[in-house]
Short mmCIF file of C-alpha atoms in Angstrom, two decimals:
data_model
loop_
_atom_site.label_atom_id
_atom_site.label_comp_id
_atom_site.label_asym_id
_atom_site.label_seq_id
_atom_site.Cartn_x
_atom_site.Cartn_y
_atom_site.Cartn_z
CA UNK A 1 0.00 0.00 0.00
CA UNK A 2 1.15 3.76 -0.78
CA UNK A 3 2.48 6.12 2.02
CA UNK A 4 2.04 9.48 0.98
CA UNK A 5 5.41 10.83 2.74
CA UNK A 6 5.28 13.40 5.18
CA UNK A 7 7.82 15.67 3.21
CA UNK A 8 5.96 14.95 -0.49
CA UNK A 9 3.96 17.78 -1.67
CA UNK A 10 0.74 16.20 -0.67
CA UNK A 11 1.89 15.23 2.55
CA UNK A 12 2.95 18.87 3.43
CA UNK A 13 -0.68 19.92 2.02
CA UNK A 14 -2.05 17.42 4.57
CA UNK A 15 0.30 18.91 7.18
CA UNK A 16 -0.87 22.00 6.59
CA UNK A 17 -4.33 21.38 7.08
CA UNK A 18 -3.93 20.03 10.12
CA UNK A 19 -1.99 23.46 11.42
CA UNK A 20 -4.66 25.32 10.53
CA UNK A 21 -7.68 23.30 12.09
CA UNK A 22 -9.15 21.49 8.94
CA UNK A 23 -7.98 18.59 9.91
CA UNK A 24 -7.88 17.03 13.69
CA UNK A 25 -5.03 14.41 14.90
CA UNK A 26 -6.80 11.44 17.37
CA UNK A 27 -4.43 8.47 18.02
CA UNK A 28 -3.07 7.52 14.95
CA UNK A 29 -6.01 9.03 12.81
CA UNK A 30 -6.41 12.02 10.74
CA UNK A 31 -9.83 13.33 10.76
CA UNK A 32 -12.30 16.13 9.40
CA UNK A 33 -12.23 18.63 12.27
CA UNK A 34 -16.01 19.17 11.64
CA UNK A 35 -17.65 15.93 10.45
CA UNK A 36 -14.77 13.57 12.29
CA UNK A 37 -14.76 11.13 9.45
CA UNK A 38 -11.40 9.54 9.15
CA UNK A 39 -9.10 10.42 6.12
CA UNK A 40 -6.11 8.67 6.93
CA UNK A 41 -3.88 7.12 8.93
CA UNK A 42 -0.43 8.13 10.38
CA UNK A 43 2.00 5.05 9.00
CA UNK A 44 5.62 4.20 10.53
CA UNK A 45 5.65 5.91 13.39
CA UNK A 46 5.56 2.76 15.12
CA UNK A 47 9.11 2.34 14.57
CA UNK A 48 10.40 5.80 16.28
CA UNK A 49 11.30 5.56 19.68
CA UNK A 50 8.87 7.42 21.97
CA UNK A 51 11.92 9.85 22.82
CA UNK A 52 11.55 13.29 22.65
CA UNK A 53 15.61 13.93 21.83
CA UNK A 54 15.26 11.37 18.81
CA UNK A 55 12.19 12.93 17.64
CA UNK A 56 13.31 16.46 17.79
CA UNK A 57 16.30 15.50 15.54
CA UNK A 58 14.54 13.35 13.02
CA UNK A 59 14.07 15.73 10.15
CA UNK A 60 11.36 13.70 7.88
CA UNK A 61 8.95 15.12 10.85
CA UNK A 62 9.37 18.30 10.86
CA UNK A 63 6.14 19.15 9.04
CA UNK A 64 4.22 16.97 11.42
CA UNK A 65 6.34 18.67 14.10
CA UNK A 66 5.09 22.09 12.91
CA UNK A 67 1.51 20.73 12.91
CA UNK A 68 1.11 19.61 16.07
CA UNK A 69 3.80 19.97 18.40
CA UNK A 70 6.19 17.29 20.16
CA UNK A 71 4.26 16.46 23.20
CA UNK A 72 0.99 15.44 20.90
CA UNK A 73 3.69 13.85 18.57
CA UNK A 74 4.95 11.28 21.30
CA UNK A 75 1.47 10.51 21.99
CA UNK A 76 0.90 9.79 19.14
CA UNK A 77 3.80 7.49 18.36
CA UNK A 78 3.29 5.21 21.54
CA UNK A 79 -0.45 5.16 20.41
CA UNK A 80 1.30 3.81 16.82
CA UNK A 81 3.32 0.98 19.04
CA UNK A 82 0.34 -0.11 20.89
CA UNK A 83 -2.18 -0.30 17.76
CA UNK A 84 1.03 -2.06 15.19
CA UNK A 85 3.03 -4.66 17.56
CA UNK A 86 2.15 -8.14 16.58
CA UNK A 87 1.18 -9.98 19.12
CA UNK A 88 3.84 -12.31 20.61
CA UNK A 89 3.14 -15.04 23.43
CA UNK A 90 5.70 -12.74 25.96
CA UNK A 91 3.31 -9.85 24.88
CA UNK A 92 0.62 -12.23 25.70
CA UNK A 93 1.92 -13.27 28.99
CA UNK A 94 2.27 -9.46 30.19
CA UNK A 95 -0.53 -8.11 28.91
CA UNK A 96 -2.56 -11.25 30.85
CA UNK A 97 -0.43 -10.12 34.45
CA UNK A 98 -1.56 -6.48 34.24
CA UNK A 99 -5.12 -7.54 33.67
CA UNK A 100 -4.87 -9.73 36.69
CA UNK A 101 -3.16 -6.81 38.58
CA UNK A 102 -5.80 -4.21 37.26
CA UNK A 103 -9.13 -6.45 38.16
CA UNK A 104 -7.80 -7.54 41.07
CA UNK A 105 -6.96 -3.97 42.38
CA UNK A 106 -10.38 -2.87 41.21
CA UNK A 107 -12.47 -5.55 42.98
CA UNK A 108 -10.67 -5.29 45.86
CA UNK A 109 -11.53 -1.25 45.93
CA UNK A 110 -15.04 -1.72 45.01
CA UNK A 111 -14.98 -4.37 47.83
CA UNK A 112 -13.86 -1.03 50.57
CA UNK A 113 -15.93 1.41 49.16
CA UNK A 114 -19.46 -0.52 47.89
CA UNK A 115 -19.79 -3.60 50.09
CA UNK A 116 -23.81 -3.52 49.67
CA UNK A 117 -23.53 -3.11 45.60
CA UNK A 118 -22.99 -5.91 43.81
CA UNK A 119 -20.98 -4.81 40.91
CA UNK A 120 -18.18 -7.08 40.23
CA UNK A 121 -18.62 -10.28 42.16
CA UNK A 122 -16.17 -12.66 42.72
CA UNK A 123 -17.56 -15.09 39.68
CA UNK A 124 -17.10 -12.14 37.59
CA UNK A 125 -13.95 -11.44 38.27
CA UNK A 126 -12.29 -14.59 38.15
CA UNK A 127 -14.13 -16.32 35.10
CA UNK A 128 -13.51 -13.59 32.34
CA UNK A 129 -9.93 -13.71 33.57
CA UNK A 130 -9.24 -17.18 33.72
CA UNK A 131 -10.95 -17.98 30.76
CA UNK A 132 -8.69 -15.30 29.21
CA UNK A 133 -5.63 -17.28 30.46
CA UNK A 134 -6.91 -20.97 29.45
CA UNK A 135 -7.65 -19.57 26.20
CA UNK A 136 -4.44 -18.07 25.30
CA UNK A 137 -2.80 -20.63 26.65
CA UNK A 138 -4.77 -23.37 24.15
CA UNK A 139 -4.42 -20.70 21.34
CA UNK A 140 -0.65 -21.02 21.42
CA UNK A 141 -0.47 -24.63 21.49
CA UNK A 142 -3.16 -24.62 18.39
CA UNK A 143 -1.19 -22.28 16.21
CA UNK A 144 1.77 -23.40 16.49
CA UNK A 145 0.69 -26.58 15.09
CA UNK A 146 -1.94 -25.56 12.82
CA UNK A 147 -4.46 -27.25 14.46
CA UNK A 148 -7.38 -24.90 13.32
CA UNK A 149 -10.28 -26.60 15.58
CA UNK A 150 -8.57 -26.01 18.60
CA UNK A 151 -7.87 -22.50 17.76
CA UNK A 152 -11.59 -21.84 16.64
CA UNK A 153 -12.28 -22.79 20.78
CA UNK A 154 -9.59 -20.78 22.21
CA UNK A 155 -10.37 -17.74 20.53
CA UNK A 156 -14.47 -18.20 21.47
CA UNK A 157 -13.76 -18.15 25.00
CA UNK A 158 -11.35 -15.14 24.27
CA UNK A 159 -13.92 -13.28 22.77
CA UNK A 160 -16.60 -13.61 25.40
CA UNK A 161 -13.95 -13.00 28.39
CA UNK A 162 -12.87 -9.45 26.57
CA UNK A 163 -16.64 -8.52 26.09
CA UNK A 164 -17.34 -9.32 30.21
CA UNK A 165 -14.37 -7.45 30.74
CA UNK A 166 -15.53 -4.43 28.67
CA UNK A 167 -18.84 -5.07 30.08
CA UNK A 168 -17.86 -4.48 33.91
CA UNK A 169 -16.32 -1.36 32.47
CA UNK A 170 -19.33 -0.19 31.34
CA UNK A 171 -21.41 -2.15 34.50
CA UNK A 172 -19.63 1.15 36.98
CA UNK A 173 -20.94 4.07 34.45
CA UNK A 174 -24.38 2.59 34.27
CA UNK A 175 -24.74 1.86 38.04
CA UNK A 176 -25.66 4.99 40.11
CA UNK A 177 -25.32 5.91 43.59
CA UNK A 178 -28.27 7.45 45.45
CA UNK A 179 -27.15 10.96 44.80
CA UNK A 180 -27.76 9.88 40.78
CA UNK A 181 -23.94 9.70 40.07
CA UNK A 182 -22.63 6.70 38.46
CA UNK A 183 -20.18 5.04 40.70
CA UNK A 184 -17.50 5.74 38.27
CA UNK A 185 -16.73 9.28 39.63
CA UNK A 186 -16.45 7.60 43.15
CA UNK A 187 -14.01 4.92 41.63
CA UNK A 188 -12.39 6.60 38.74
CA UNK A 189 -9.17 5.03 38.63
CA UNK A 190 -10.99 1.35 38.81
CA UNK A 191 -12.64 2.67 35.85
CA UNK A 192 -9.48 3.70 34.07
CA UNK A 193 -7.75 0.04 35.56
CA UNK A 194 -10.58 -1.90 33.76
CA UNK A 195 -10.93 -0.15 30.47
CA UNK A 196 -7.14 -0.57 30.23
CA UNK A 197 -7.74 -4.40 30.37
CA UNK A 198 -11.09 -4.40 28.37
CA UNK A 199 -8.50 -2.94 25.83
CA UNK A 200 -5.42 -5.31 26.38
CA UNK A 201 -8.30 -8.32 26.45
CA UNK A 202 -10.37 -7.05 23.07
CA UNK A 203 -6.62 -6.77 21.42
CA UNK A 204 -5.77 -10.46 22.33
CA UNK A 205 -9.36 -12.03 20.91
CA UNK A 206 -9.03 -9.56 17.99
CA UNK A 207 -5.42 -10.70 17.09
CA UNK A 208 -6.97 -14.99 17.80
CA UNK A 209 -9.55 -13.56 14.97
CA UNK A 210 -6.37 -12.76 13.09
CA UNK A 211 -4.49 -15.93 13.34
CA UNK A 212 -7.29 -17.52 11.70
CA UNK A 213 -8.13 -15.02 8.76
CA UNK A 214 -10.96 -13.23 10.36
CA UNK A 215 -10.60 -9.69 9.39
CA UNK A 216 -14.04 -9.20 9.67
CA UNK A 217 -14.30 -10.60 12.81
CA UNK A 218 -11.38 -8.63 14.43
CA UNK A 219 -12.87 -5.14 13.19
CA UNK A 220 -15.95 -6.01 14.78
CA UNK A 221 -14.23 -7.10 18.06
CA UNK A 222 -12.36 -3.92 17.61
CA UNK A 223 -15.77 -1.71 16.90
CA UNK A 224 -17.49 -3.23 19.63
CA UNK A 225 -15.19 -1.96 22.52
CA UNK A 226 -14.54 1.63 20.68
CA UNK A 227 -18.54 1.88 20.75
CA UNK A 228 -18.55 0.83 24.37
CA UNK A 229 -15.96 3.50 25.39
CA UNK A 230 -17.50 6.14 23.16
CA UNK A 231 -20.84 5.44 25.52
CA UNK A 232 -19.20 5.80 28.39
CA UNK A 233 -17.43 9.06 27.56
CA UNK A 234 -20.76 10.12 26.14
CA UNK A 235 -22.54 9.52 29.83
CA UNK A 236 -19.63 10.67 31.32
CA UNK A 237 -19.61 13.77 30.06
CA UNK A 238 -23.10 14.14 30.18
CA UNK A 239 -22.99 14.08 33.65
CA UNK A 240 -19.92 16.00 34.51
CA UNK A 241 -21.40 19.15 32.35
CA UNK A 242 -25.11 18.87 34.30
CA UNK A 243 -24.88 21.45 36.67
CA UNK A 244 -27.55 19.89 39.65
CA UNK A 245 -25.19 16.62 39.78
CA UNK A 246 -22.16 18.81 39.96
CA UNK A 247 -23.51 20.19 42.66
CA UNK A 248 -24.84 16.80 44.23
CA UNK A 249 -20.83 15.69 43.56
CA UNK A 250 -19.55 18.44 45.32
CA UNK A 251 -21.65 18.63 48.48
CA UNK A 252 -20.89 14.82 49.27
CA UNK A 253 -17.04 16.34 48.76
CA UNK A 254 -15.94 13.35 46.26
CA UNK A 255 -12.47 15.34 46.06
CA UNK A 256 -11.09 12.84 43.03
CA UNK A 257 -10.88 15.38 39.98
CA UNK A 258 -7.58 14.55 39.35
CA UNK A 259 -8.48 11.12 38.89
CA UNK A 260 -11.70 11.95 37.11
CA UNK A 261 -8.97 13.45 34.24
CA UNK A 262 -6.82 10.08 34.76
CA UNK A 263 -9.85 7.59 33.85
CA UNK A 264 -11.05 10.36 30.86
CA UNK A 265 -7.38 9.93 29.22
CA UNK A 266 -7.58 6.20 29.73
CA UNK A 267 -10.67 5.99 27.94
CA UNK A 268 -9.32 8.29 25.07
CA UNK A 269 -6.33 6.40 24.89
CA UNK A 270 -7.88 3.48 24.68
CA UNK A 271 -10.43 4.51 22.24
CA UNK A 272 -7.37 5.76 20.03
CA UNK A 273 -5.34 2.26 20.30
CA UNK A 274 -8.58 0.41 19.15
CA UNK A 275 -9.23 2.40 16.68
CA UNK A 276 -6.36 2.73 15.32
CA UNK A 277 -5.99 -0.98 15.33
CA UNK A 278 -8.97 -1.14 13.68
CA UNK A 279 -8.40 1.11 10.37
CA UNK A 280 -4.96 -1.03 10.05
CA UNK A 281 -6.86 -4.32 10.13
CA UNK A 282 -9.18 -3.01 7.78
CA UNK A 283 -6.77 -1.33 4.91
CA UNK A 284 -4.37 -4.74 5.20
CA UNK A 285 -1.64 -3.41 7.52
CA UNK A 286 -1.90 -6.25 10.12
CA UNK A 287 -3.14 -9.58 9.12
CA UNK A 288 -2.13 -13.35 10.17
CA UNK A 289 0.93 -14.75 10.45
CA UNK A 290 1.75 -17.38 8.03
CA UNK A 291 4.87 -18.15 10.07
CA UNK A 292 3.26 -19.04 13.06
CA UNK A 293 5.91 -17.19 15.47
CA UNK A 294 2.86 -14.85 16.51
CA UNK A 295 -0.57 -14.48 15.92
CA UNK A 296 -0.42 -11.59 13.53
CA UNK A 297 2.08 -9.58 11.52
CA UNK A 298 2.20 -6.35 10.59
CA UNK A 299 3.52 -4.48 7.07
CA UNK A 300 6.51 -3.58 7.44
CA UNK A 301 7.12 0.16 5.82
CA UNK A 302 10.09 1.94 5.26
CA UNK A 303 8.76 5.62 5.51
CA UNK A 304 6.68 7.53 7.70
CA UNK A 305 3.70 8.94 6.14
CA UNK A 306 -0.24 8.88 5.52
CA UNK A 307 -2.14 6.06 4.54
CA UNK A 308 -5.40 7.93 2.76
CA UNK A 309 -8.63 5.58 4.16
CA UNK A 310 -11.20 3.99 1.78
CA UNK A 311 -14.48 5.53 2.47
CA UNK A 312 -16.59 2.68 4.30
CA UNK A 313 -20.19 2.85 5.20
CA UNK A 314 -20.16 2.93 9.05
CA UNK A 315 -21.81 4.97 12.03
CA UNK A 316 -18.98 4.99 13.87
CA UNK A 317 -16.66 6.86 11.68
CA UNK A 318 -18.87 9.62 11.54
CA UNK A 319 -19.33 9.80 15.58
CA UNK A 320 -17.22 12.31 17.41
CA UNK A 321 -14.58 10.42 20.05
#
């Protein structure tokens, strides 16, 4: 596939547009300021180190430098590492520890500051995430020697553990307390714990989807959990701009602002990785393996540059994130 380079004609144009507000940066995406429909993707910068010094000195960015700045520019590249690393079984293995680390954590909080409301039991905890583990574990037996049955199983019980995952995400923004304020804003950093691992789970199943030449299937894994944390941003936000449960919040003296902002960047970062993820699963830039040393490769490239996006029918491209 064709990179428009960042320091072609057309990729200084697209530079441009982006310093002057016509076009918006999110993740890894380029997008219509107005209408957020995506027009392309940033490719390669998922080989840069996320180091401000090597950055600074890399002269093919300098347009993208001008555009947006170096602190939205290392964002952006460790969004580009997280949404382009093929998935390896010693990614696997970590990326299993710090969900165990995060729900645990989580449950244990909820446990100290909601002992009457039932939101994450200790069936729900434990099944998504040992299913998780048996599943991986099976997967990389399966694809390692082809055996195509036996990977169809492991990544089904993948699948449903990332969507209970994502779905006790979602469980603490639905719930409210009885001032009417979901019991995110009295938990916010178990919020921001479990979307991280609804993320790290949804990226696992999608990448099983991979292994076994289900693009489809990925995107909509994908899709699913950007649409989840798009609802939850949307109540969030809904509820942090009404003025009577503002003022509800403050006379019970929640005090957790800063960790209100935390959560709100873990959802946008997460939103970002996904969808970023998503567009490169869908134009062809990460696919299966035919090696079998991971689940999924992805294109290698050997400049950094925009990847324009195929117009596809979808709501979600059109929603603001």
């Amino acid at each position: 596939m064709s990179i428009i380079s960042i320091t072609a004609e057309a990729g200084r144009d697209i530079c441009s547009r982006i310093a002057s507000g016509e076009l918006e940066v999110a993740g890894i995406q380029v997008r219509e300021a107005g209408s957020k429909q995506i027009r392309y993707i940033l490719r390669g910068l998922e080989n840069l180190p996320a180091d401000r010094t090597v950055l600074d000195g890399f002269p093919p960015l300098a347009p993208l430098l001008q555009a947006i700045g170096i602190t939205q520019l290392l964002g952006v590249v460790a969004v580009a590492q997280n949404a382009a690393t093929a998935l390896s079984l010693r990614r696997i293995e970590r990326d299993l520890a710090e969900i165990k680390r995060s729900v645990d954590g989580t449950v244990e909080m909820l446990r100290r500051f909601l002992p009457k409301v039932d939101l994450i039991t200790e069936g729900m905890r434990s099944s998504p995430l040992n299913r998780l583990e048996s599943s991986v574990t099976a997967a990389v037996t399966a694809h390692r020697h082809g055996e195509r049955s036996a990977l169809i199983g492991a990544m089904e019980g993948a699948d449903w553990a990332a969507r209970e995952i994502r779905s006790q995400a979602q469980h603490l923004v639905d719930v409210v307390d009885h001032c009417g304020l979901p019991w995110a804003l009295t938990v916010p950093a178990e919020l921001a714990n479990l979307i991280a691992s609804a993320s790290r789970a949804t990226y696992t199943a999608s990448s099983l989807h991979l292994a076994l030449n289900q693009r489809d299937a990925a995107e909509k894994m994908l899709r699913g959990t950007v649409g989840t944390i798009e609802r939850m941003r949307s109540q969030l936000h809904s509820v942090l701009t009404d003025p009577e449960l503002m003022l509800r919040r403050l006379a019970n003296d929640r005090g957790n602002d800063g960790e209100i902002i935390a959560a709100g960047k873990a959802l946008r970062d997460a939103l970002h990785i996904c969808r970023g993820r998503e567009m490169m699963i869908r134009q062809g830039l990460i696919s299966s393996d035919p090696e079998r040393v991971a689940f999924e490769r992805v294109e290698p490239v050997q400049d950094v540059g925009f990847v324009e996006i195929r117009p596809v029918p979808d709501a979600l491209e059109s929603r603001a994130s």
